[in-house]
Amino acid sequence: VQLVESGGGLVQAGGSLRLSCAASGDTFSIKVMGWLRQAPGKQRELVAFISNSGGATNYADSVKGRFTISRDNAKNTVYLQMNSLKSEDTAVYYCYVDGSLYGAGYRSWGQGTQVTVSS
């Protein structure tokens, strides 16, 4: 599965951005879709993920109430709506998918998209 992200950029604190991640390839094998981020000098951290049906979501405490993850299975796309952005949200955001293909689990990553929040 290949992933292509879009939607990053520069925004002022308090503003909003919407990230998108489109999957291609063996998309029927995708189970969970999600986002992680990595700020300069910090470890990569999980931001949010969403189940195959979209019925279950999970968020990092730092983004709860501000970020919303959603997915459109018809488009094989996952979104991350980010509101009330803070300077500490500045990071490279990576889309990922977890799936199962021919009995083996896998994780695929996108190339990352930069989000910069100016204070």
Tab-separated table of N, CA, C and O in Angstrom:
chain	number	residue	atom	x	y	z
A	1	VAL	N	0.853	-1.187	0.000
A	1	VAL	CA	0.000	0.000	0.000
A	1	VAL	C	0.889	1.237	0.000
A	1	VAL	O	1.823	1.341	0.804
A	2	GLN	N	0.567	2.167	-0.859
A	2	GLN	CA	1.311	3.429	-0.940
A	2	GLN	C	0.427	4.549	-0.413
A	2	GLN	O	-0.782	4.550	-0.631
A	3	LEU	N	1.072	5.489	0.271
A	3	LEU	CA	0.350	6.581	0.909
A	3	LEU	C	0.908	7.914	0.452
A	3	LEU	O	2.133	8.094	0.435
A	4	VAL	N	0.022	8.849	0.120
A	4	VAL	CA	0.429	10.190	-0.279
A	4	VAL	C	-0.338	11.192	0.569
A	4	VAL	O	-1.571	11.222	0.541
A	5	GLU	N	0.425	12.002	1.309
A	5	GLU	CA	-0.180	12.993	2.195
A	5	GLU	C	-0.227	14.355	1.528
A	5	GLU	O	0.585	14.673	0.652
A	6	SER	N	-1.141	15.182	2.001
A	6	SER	CA	-1.233	16.562	1.546
A	6	SER	C	-1.908	17.387	2.623
A	6	SER	O	-2.527	16.832	3.541
A	7	GLY	N	-1.766	18.702	2.509
A	7	GLY	CA	-2.486	19.598	3.397
A	7	GLY	C	-1.659	20.285	4.461
A	7	GLY	O	-2.186	21.121	5.199
A	8	GLY	N	-0.394	19.948	4.574
A	8	GLY	CA	0.426	20.624	5.560
A	8	GLY	C	0.726	22.055	5.146
A	8	GLY	O	0.385	22.492	4.047
A	9	GLY	N	1.355	22.791	6.050
A	9	GLY	CA	1.714	24.164	5.738
A	9	GLY	C	1.966	24.981	6.975
A	9	GLY	O	2.161	24.445	8.067
A	10	LEU	N	1.971	26.297	6.785
A	10	LEU	CA	2.227	27.258	7.859
A	10	LEU	C	0.908	27.914	8.250
A	10	LEU	O	0.151	28.379	7.392
A	11	VAL	N	0.646	27.952	9.546
A	11	VAL	CA	-0.589	28.536	10.047
A	11	VAL	C	-0.307	29.242	11.359
A	11	VAL	O	0.612	28.854	12.095
A	12	GLN	N	-1.068	30.257	11.651
A	12	GLN	CA	-0.912	30.958	12.924
A	12	GLN	C	-1.582	30.172	14.044
A	12	GLN	O	-2.528	29.401	13.810
A	13	ALA	N	-1.090	30.390	15.233
A	13	ALA	CA	-1.691	29.744	16.398
A	13	ALA	C	-3.178	30.097	16.463
A	13	ALA	O	-3.563	31.245	16.217
A	14	GLY	N	-3.974	29.080	16.788
A	14	GLY	CA	-5.420	29.259	16.811
A	14	GLY	C	-6.094	28.911	15.501
A	14	GLY	O	-7.330	28.798	15.448
A	15	GLY	N	-5.306	28.739	14.463
A	15	GLY	CA	-5.853	28.430	13.152
A	15	GLY	C	-6.115	26.952	12.963
A	15	GLY	O	-5.993	26.150	13.899
A	16	SER	N	-6.480	26.610	11.722
A	16	SER	CA	-6.853	25.230	11.401
A	16	SER	C	-6.152	24.764	10.132
A	16	SER	O	-5.822	25.566	9.257
A	17	LEU	N	-5.942	23.467	10.068
A	17	LEU	CA	-5.456	22.810	8.871
A	17	LEU	C	-6.145	21.464	8.752
A	17	LEU	O	-6.529	20.869	9.760
A	18	ARG	N	-6.246	20.986	7.520
A	18	ARG	CA	-6.795	19.665	7.292
A	18	ARG	C	-5.787	18.849	6.483
A	18	ARG	O	-5.435	19.233	5.359
A	19	LEU	N	-5.332	17.765	7.056
A	19	LEU	CA	-4.429	16.861	6.360
A	19	LEU	C	-5.223	15.744	5.697
A	19	LEU	O	-6.237	15.282	6.247
A	20	SER	N	-4.737	15.319	4.547
A	20	SER	CA	-5.337	14.196	3.835
A	20	SER	C	-4.259	13.173	3.516
A	20	SER	O	-3.095	13.528	3.334
A	21	CYS	N	-4.663	11.930	3.439
A	21	CYS	CA	-3.739	10.858	3.092
A	21	CYS	C	-4.487	9.853	2.232
A	21	CYS	O	-5.427	9.208	2.713
A	22	ALA	N	-4.064	9.745	0.989
A	22	ALA	CA	-4.716	8.845	0.050
A	22	ALA	C	-3.898	7.573	-0.125
A	22	ALA	O	-2.687	7.642	-0.355
A	23	ALA	N	-4.564	6.445	-0.007
A	23	ALA	CA	-3.901	5.155	-0.147
A	23	ALA	C	-4.172	4.573	-1.525
A	23	ALA	O	-5.240	4.782	-2.115
A	24	SER	N	-3.194	3.831	-2.028
A	24	SER	CA	-3.354	3.132	-3.297
A	24	SER	C	-2.665	1.774	-3.193
A	24	SER	O	-1.886	1.530	-2.285
A	25	GLY	N	-2.976	0.914	-4.124
A	25	GLY	CA	-2.421	-0.437	-4.094
A	25	GLY	C	-3.438	-1.414	-3.521
A	25	GLY	O	-4.621	-1.356	-3.856
A	26	ASP	N	-2.982	-2.292	-2.649
A	26	ASP	CA	-3.853	-3.319	-2.058
A	26	ASP	C	-4.695	-2.730	-0.927
A	26	ASP	O	-4.619	-3.168	0.229
A	27	THR	N	-5.512	-1.764	-1.263
A	27	THR	CA	-6.266	-1.034	-0.236
A	27	THR	C	-7.304	-1.907	0.467
A	27	THR	O	-7.729	-1.575	1.574
A	28	PHE	N	-7.691	-3.020	-0.146
A	28	PHE	CA	-8.657	-3.915	0.500
A	28	PHE	C	-8.075	-4.521	1.777
A	28	PHE	O	-8.807	-5.010	2.627
A	29	SER	N	-6.754	-4.488	1.899
A	29	SER	CA	-6.096	-5.104	3.051
A	29	SER	C	-5.972	-4.169	4.249
A	29	SER	O	-5.530	-4.591	5.321
A	30	ILE	N	-6.360	-2.919	4.067
A	30	ILE	CA	-6.179	-1.920	5.132
A	30	ILE	C	-7.173	-2.144	6.259
A	30	ILE	O	-8.357	-2.362	6.035
A	31	LYS	N	-6.684	-2.072	7.477
A	31	LYS	CA	-7.541	-2.153	8.665
A	31	LYS	C	-7.598	-0.779	9.338
A	31	LYS	O	-8.542	-0.041	9.211
A	32	VAL	N	-6.557	-0.443	10.033
A	32	VAL	CA	-6.499	0.813	10.783
A	32	VAL	C	-5.743	1.864	9.973
A	32	VAL	O	-4.758	1.554	9.294
A	33	MET	N	-6.216	3.103	10.051
A	33	MET	CA	-5.509	4.230	9.455
A	33	MET	C	-5.257	5.253	10.547
A	33	MET	O	-6.092	5.413	11.458
A	34	GLY	N	-4.140	5.942	10.464
A	34	GLY	CA	-3.847	6.886	11.524
A	34	GLY	C	-2.774	7.881	11.156
A	34	GLY	O	-2.260	7.898	10.033
A	35	TRP	N	-2.459	8.700	12.149
A	35	TRP	CA	-1.446	9.747	12.005
A	35	TRP	C	-0.504	9.734	13.200
A	35	TRP	O	-0.942	9.556	14.342
A	36	LEU	N	0.765	9.918	12.927
A	36	LEU	CA	1.763	10.158	13.943
A	36	LEU	C	2.454	11.461	13.591
A	36	LEU	O	2.327	11.967	12.485
A	37	ARG	N	3.197	11.999	14.525
A	37	ARG	CA	3.959	13.207	14.257
A	37	ARG	C	5.300	13.146	14.963
A	37	ARG	O	5.475	12.441	15.965
A	38	GLN	N	6.233	13.898	14.424
A	38	GLN	CA	7.558	13.980	15.027
A	38	GLN	C	8.028	15.418	14.983
A	38	GLN	O	8.210	15.996	13.905
A	39	ALA	N	8.215	15.972	16.166
A	39	ALA	CA	8.721	17.331	16.289
A	39	ALA	C	10.243	17.281	16.354
A	39	ALA	O	10.824	16.253	16.726
A	40	PRO	N	10.916	18.376	16.031
A	40	PRO	CA	12.382	18.393	16.065
A	40	PRO	C	12.922	18.002	17.433
A	40	PRO	O	12.481	18.536	18.459
A	41	GLY	N	13.821	17.044	17.454
A	41	GLY	CA	14.444	16.618	18.687
A	41	GLY	C	13.590	15.742	19.576
A	41	GLY	O	13.978	15.424	20.698
A	42	LYS	N	12.419	15.340	19.082
A	42	LYS	CA	11.522	14.517	19.878
A	42	LYS	C	11.225	13.203	19.165
A	42	LYS	O	11.408	13.071	17.962
A	43	GLN	N	10.751	12.253	19.960
A	43	GLN	CA	10.365	10.970	19.385
A	43	GLN	C	9.042	11.095	18.648
A	43	GLN	O	8.219	11.971	18.942
A	44	ARG	N	8.855	10.178	17.705
A	44	ARG	CA	7.585	10.135	16.984
A	44	ARG	C	6.490	9.735	17.953
A	44	ARG	O	6.663	8.829	18.764
A	45	GLU	N	5.352	10.417	17.884
A	45	GLU	CA	4.254	10.122	18.783
A	45	GLU	C	2.953	9.916	17.998
A	45	GLU	O	2.726	10.537	16.959
A	46	LEU	N	2.121	9.032	18.538
A	46	LEU	CA	0.827	8.767	17.926
A	46	LEU	C	-0.097	9.956	18.157
A	46	LEU	O	-0.208	10.454	19.269
A	47	VAL	N	-0.751	10.399	17.096
A	47	VAL	CA	-1.709	11.503	17.195
A	47	VAL	C	-3.127	10.953	17.274
A	47	VAL	O	-3.894	11.310	18.168
A	48	ALA	N	-3.482	10.097	16.324
A	48	ALA	CA	-4.841	9.554	16.284
A	48	ALA	C	-4.878	8.378	15.332
A	48	ALA	O	-4.073	8.289	14.408
A	49	PHE	N	-5.839	7.477	15.577
A	49	PHE	CA	-6.080	6.422	14.612
A	49	PHE	C	-7.574	6.106	14.583
A	49	PHE	O	-8.322	6.454	15.500
A	50	ILE	N	-7.973	5.437	13.500
A	50	ILE	CA	-9.381	5.148	13.282
A	50	ILE	C	-9.521	3.735	12.741
A	50	ILE	O	-8.704	3.281	11.940
A	51	SER	N	-10.552	3.059	13.191
A	51	SER	CA	-10.764	1.672	12.795
A	51	SER	C	-11.263	1.577	11.352
A	51	SER	O	-11.609	2.583	10.728
A	52	ASN	N	-11.318	0.358	10.856
A	52	ASN	CA	-11.718	0.102	9.478
A	52	ASN	C	-13.091	0.690	9.158
A	52	ASN	O	-13.274	1.332	8.121
A	53	SER	N	-14.027	0.504	10.057
A	53	SER	CA	-15.384	0.994	9.827
A	53	SER	C	-15.540	2.472	10.147
A	53	SER	O	-16.545	3.088	9.803
A	54	GLY	N	-14.547	3.010	10.832
A	54	GLY	CA	-14.660	4.399	11.283
A	54	GLY	C	-15.401	4.533	12.593
A	54	GLY	O	-15.572	5.634	13.105
A	55	GLY	N	-15.829	3.413	13.145
A	55	GLY	CA	-16.612	3.469	14.364
A	55	GLY	C	-15.807	3.678	15.628
A	55	GLY	O	-16.370	4.014	16.670
A	56	ALA	N	-14.528	3.457	15.547
A	56	ALA	CA	-13.676	3.610	16.727
A	56	ALA	C	-12.518	4.528	16.401
A	56	ALA	O	-11.856	4.362	15.367
A	57	THR	N	-12.294	5.483	17.272
A	57	THR	CA	-11.176	6.408	17.119
A	57	THR	C	-10.426	6.512	18.438
A	57	THR	O	-10.966	6.207	19.509
A	58	ASN	N	-9.187	6.955	18.334
A	58	ASN	CA	-8.363	7.138	19.523
A	58	ASN	C	-7.461	8.334	19.300
A	58	ASN	O	-6.926	8.501	18.191
A	59	TYR	N	-7.299	9.150	20.332
A	59	TYR	CA	-6.512	10.370	20.209
A	59	TYR	C	-5.483	10.483	21.333
A	59	TYR	O	-5.732	10.045	22.459
A	60	ALA	N	-4.384	11.109	21.022
A	60	ALA	CA	-3.445	11.485	22.065
A	60	ALA	C	-4.102	12.529	22.951
A	60	ALA	O	-4.891	13.358	22.482
A	61	ASP	N	-3.757	12.507	24.220
A	61	ASP	CA	-4.355	13.463	25.154
A	61	ASP	C	-4.090	14.903	24.719
A	61	ASP	O	-4.927	15.786	24.921
A	62	SER	N	-2.947	15.120	24.112
A	62	SER	CA	-2.551	16.482	23.741
A	62	SER	C	-3.408	17.076	22.629
A	62	SER	O	-3.389	18.293	22.424
A	63	VAL	N	-4.159	16.244	21.905
A	63	VAL	CA	-4.946	16.764	20.786
A	63	VAL	C	-6.442	16.549	20.963
A	63	VAL	O	-7.239	16.999	20.132
A	64	LYS	N	-6.835	15.867	22.011
A	64	LYS	CA	-8.262	15.608	22.234
A	64	LYS	C	-9.047	16.919	22.298
A	64	LYS	O	-8.631	17.870	22.938
A	65	GLY	N	-10.188	16.917	21.612
A	65	GLY	CA	-11.026	18.108	21.593
A	65	GLY	C	-10.612	19.123	20.548
A	65	GLY	O	-11.368	20.074	20.282
A	66	ARG	N	-9.434	18.949	19.946
A	66	ARG	CA	-8.965	19.891	18.920
A	66	ARG	C	-8.830	19.230	17.543
A	66	ARG	O	-9.064	19.879	16.517
A	67	PHE	N	-8.436	17.982	17.525
A	67	PHE	CA	-8.222	17.257	16.269
A	67	PHE	C	-9.337	16.230	16.082
A	67	PHE	O	-9.830	15.644	17.046
A	68	THR	N	-9.686	15.999	14.827
A	68	THR	CA	-10.671	14.984	14.490
A	68	THR	C	-10.161	14.152	13.321
A	68	THR	O	-9.799	14.708	12.274
A	69	ILE	N	-10.147	12.853	13.515
A	69	ILE	CA	-9.741	11.943	12.449
A	69	ILE	C	-10.985	11.338	11.819
A	69	ILE	O	-11.974	11.033	12.509
A	70	SER	N	-10.946	11.176	10.514
A	70	SER	CA	-12.058	10.556	9.797
A	70	SER	C	-11.498	9.830	8.573
A	70	SER	O	-10.334	10.042	8.206
A	71	ARG	N	-12.314	8.985	7.976
A	71	ARG	CA	-11.855	8.277	6.786
A	71	ARG	C	-13.011	8.090	5.821
A	71	ARG	O	-14.173	7.980	6.225
A	72	ASP	N	-12.658	8.049	4.557
A	72	ASP	CA	-13.609	7.785	3.483
A	72	ASP	C	-13.120	6.530	2.775
A	72	ASP	O	-12.180	6.600	1.973
A	73	ASN	N	-13.720	5.414	3.081
A	73	ASN	CA	-13.232	4.156	2.516
A	73	ASN	C	-13.459	4.077	1.010
A	73	ASN	O	-12.723	3.381	0.308
A	74	ALA	N	-14.453	4.777	0.520
A	74	ALA	CA	-14.689	4.781	-0.927
A	74	ALA	C	-13.535	5.458	-1.668
A	74	ALA	O	-13.246	5.122	-2.821
A	75	LYS	N	-12.887	6.398	-0.999
A	75	LYS	CA	-11.746	7.116	-1.582
A	75	LYS	C	-10.422	6.624	-1.036
A	75	LYS	O	-9.370	7.154	-1.399
A	76	ASN	N	-10.476	5.644	-0.117
A	76	ASN	CA	-9.242	5.134	0.509
A	76	ASN	C	-8.417	6.266	1.093
A	76	ASN	O	-7.185	6.320	0.927
A	77	THR	N	-9.085	7.162	1.775
A	77	THR	CA	-8.438	8.367	2.282
A	77	THR	C	-8.765	8.562	3.761
A	77	THR	O	-9.901	8.348	4.179
A	78	VAL	N	-7.757	8.993	4.494
A	78	VAL	CA	-7.941	9.355	5.894
A	78	VAL	C	-7.617	10.838	6.034
A	78	VAL	O	-6.737	11.362	5.350
A	79	TYR	N	-8.360	11.492	6.908
A	79	TYR	CA	-8.210	12.922	7.112
A	79	TYR	C	-7.887	13.217	8.577
A	79	TYR	O	-8.256	12.463	9.475
A	80	LEU	N	-7.228	14.341	8.788
A	80	LEU	CA	-6.999	14.835	10.137
A	80	LEU	C	-7.331	16.321	10.135
A	80	LEU	O	-6.593	17.124	9.579
A	81	GLN	N	-8.462	16.649	10.739
A	81	GLN	CA	-8.859	18.049	10.887
A	81	GLN	C	-8.246	18.571	12.178
A	81	GLN	O	-8.505	18.026	13.260
A	82	MET	N	-7.440	19.601	12.049
A	82	MET	CA	-6.723	20.147	13.185
A	82	MET	C	-7.197	21.567	13.432
A	82	MET	O	-7.008	22.445	12.583
A	83	ASN	N	-7.829	21.783	14.578
A	83	ASN	CA	-8.331	23.101	14.958
A	83	ASN	C	-7.589	23.609	16.190
A	83	ASN	O	-6.937	22.835	16.900
A	84	SER	N	-7.719	24.886	16.434
A	84	SER	CA	-7.090	25.510	17.614
A	84	SER	C	-5.625	25.106	17.727
A	84	SER	O	-5.149	24.706	18.794
A	85	LEU	N	-4.915	25.225	16.634
A	85	LEU	CA	-3.525	24.777	16.596
A	85	LEU	C	-2.643	25.594	17.524
A	85	LEU	O	-2.856	26.807	17.709
A	86	LYS	N	-1.678	24.906	18.105
A	86	LYS	CA	-0.729	25.506	19.026
A	86	LYS	C	0.679	25.351	18.474
A	86	LYS	O	0.935	24.478	17.644
A	87	SER	N	1.587	26.151	18.980
A	87	SER	CA	2.969	26.064	18.506
A	87	SER	C	3.546	24.670	18.748
A	87	SER	O	4.358	24.182	17.958
A	88	GLU	N	3.104	24.034	19.813
A	88	GLU	CA	3.621	22.690	20.117
A	88	GLU	C	3.093	21.618	19.174
A	88	GLU	O	3.516	20.457	19.252
A	89	ASP	N	2.172	21.971	18.301
A	89	ASP	CA	1.714	21.039	17.277
A	89	ASP	C	2.648	21.024	16.064
A	89	ASP	O	2.470	20.195	15.158
A	90	THR	N	3.607	21.920	16.041
A	90	THR	CA	4.568	21.963	14.941
A	90	THR	C	5.346	20.651	14.877
A	90	THR	O	5.941	20.220	15.857
A	91	ALA	N	5.288	20.014	13.718
A	91	ALA	CA	5.927	18.708	13.551
A	91	ALA	C	5.762	18.259	12.110
A	91	ALA	O	5.021	18.871	11.336
A	92	VAL	N	6.469	17.190	11.780
A	92	VAL	CA	6.182	16.481	10.536
A	92	VAL	C	5.121	15.430	10.864
A	92	VAL	O	5.302	14.643	11.804
A	93	TYR	N	4.055	15.434	10.119
A	93	TYR	CA	2.940	14.512	10.343
A	93	TYR	C	3.010	13.388	9.316
A	93	TYR	O	3.109	13.640	8.110
A	94	TYR	N	2.944	12.163	9.830
A	94	TYR	CA	3.030	10.977	8.983
A	94	TYR	C	1.719	10.202	9.046
A	94	TYR	O	1.221	9.892	10.132
A	95	CYS	N	1.212	9.876	7.894
A	95	CYS	CA	0.071	8.994	7.795
A	95	CYS	C	0.576	7.555	7.838
A	95	CYS	O	1.678	7.265	7.349
A	96	TYR	N	-0.210	6.655	8.417
A	96	TYR	CA	0.154	5.246	8.374
A	96	TYR	C	-1.115	4.410	8.244
A	96	TYR	O	-2.208	4.864	8.564
A	97	VAL	N	-0.918	3.174	7.767
A	97	VAL	CA	-1.998	2.200	7.744
A	97	VAL	C	-1.460	0.877	8.287
A	97	VAL	O	-0.300	0.533	8.059
A	98	ASP	N	-2.305	0.182	8.991
A	98	ASP	CA	-2.032	-1.184	9.424
A	98	ASP	C	-2.981	-2.097	8.669
A	98	ASP	O	-4.172	-1.803	8.559
A	99	GLY	N	-2.448	-3.170	8.163
A	99	GLY	CA	-3.288	-4.081	7.407
A	99	GLY	C	-2.802	-5.506	7.489
A	99	GLY	O	-1.846	-5.818	8.206
A	100	SER	N	-3.493	-6.364	6.776
A	100	SER	CA	-3.135	-7.774	6.723
A	100	SER	C	-3.258	-8.244	5.287
A	100	SER	O	-4.299	-8.043	4.642
A	101	LEU	N	-2.182	-8.873	4.806
A	101	LEU	CA	-2.151	-9.310	3.412
A	101	LEU	C	-1.518	-10.689	3.350
A	101	LEU	O	-0.397	-10.877	3.843
A	102	TYR	N	-2.256	-11.643	2.790
A	102	TYR	CA	-1.772	-13.013	2.672
A	102	TYR	C	-1.344	-13.567	4.026
A	102	TYR	O	-0.331	-14.258	4.147
A	103	GLY	N	-2.126	-13.227	5.059
A	103	GLY	CA	-1.875	-13.756	6.392
A	103	GLY	C	-0.799	-13.040	7.176
A	103	GLY	O	-0.526	-13.404	8.329
A	104	ALA	N	-0.199	-12.020	6.616
A	104	ALA	CA	0.864	-11.287	7.313
A	104	ALA	C	0.450	-9.849	7.555
A	104	ALA	O	-0.081	-9.195	6.652
A	105	GLY	N	0.690	-9.399	8.771
A	105	GLY	CA	0.404	-8.016	9.078
A	105	GLY	C	1.485	-7.091	8.541
A	105	GLY	O	2.626	-7.508	8.344
A	106	TYR	N	1.122	-5.859	8.310
A	106	TYR	CA	2.102	-4.891	7.829
A	106	TYR	C	1.701	-3.498	8.280
A	106	TYR	O	0.569	-3.249	8.680
A	107	ARG	N	2.664	-2.585	8.199
A	107	ARG	CA	2.401	-1.162	8.400
A	107	ARG	C	3.083	-0.415	7.264
A	107	ARG	O	4.269	-0.645	6.991
A	108	SER	N	2.369	0.485	6.654
A	108	SER	CA	2.923	1.350	5.618
A	108	SER	C	2.878	2.796	6.078
A	108	SER	O	1.964	3.195	6.807
A	109	TRP	N	3.867	3.570	5.593
A	109	TRP	CA	4.003	4.968	6.003
A	109	TRP	C	3.929	5.888	4.801
A	109	TRP	O	4.374	5.526	3.710
A	110	GLY	N	3.410	7.097	5.048
A	110	GLY	CA	3.525	8.142	4.057
A	110	GLY	C	4.874	8.835	4.180
A	110	GLY	O	5.668	8.525	5.061
A	111	GLN	N	5.104	9.807	3.304
A	111	GLN	CA	6.402	10.481	3.270
A	111	GLN	C	6.497	11.603	4.294
A	111	GLN	O	7.589	12.108	4.557
A	112	GLY	N	5.370	11.987	4.858
A	112	GLY	CA	5.362	13.043	5.857
A	112	GLY	C	5.015	14.391	5.251
A	112	GLY	O	5.355	14.671	4.100
A	113	THR	N	4.335	15.205	6.035
A	113	THR	CA	4.007	16.561	5.611
A	113	THR	C	4.251	17.504	6.790
A	113	THR	O	3.880	17.201	7.929
A	114	GLN	N	4.892	18.614	6.509
A	114	GLN	CA	5.277	19.556	7.563
A	114	GLN	C	4.108	20.442	7.958
A	114	GLN	O	3.435	21.022	7.101
A	115	VAL	N	3.906	20.537	9.254
A	115	VAL	CA	2.937	21.474	9.819
A	115	VAL	C	3.701	22.415	10.735
A	115	VAL	O	4.376	21.957	11.671
A	116	THR	N	3.616	23.703	10.465
A	116	THR	CA	4.299	24.699	11.271
A	116	THR	C	3.274	25.688	11.794
A	116	THR	O	2.535	26.290	11.014
A	117	VAL	N	3.241	25.833	13.113
A	117	VAL	CA	2.302	26.749	13.756
A	117	VAL	C	3.095	27.896	14.355
A	117	VAL	O	3.945	27.674	15.225
A	118	SER	N	2.837	29.082	13.895
A	118	SER	CA	3.555	30.261	14.381
A	118	SER	C	2.775	30.911	15.512
A	118	SER	O	1.549	31.000	15.478
A	119	SER	N	3.506	31.339	16.516
A	119	SER	CA	2.844	31.939	17.682
A	119	SER	C	2.824	33.451	17.582
A	119	SER	O	3.414	34.045	16.695
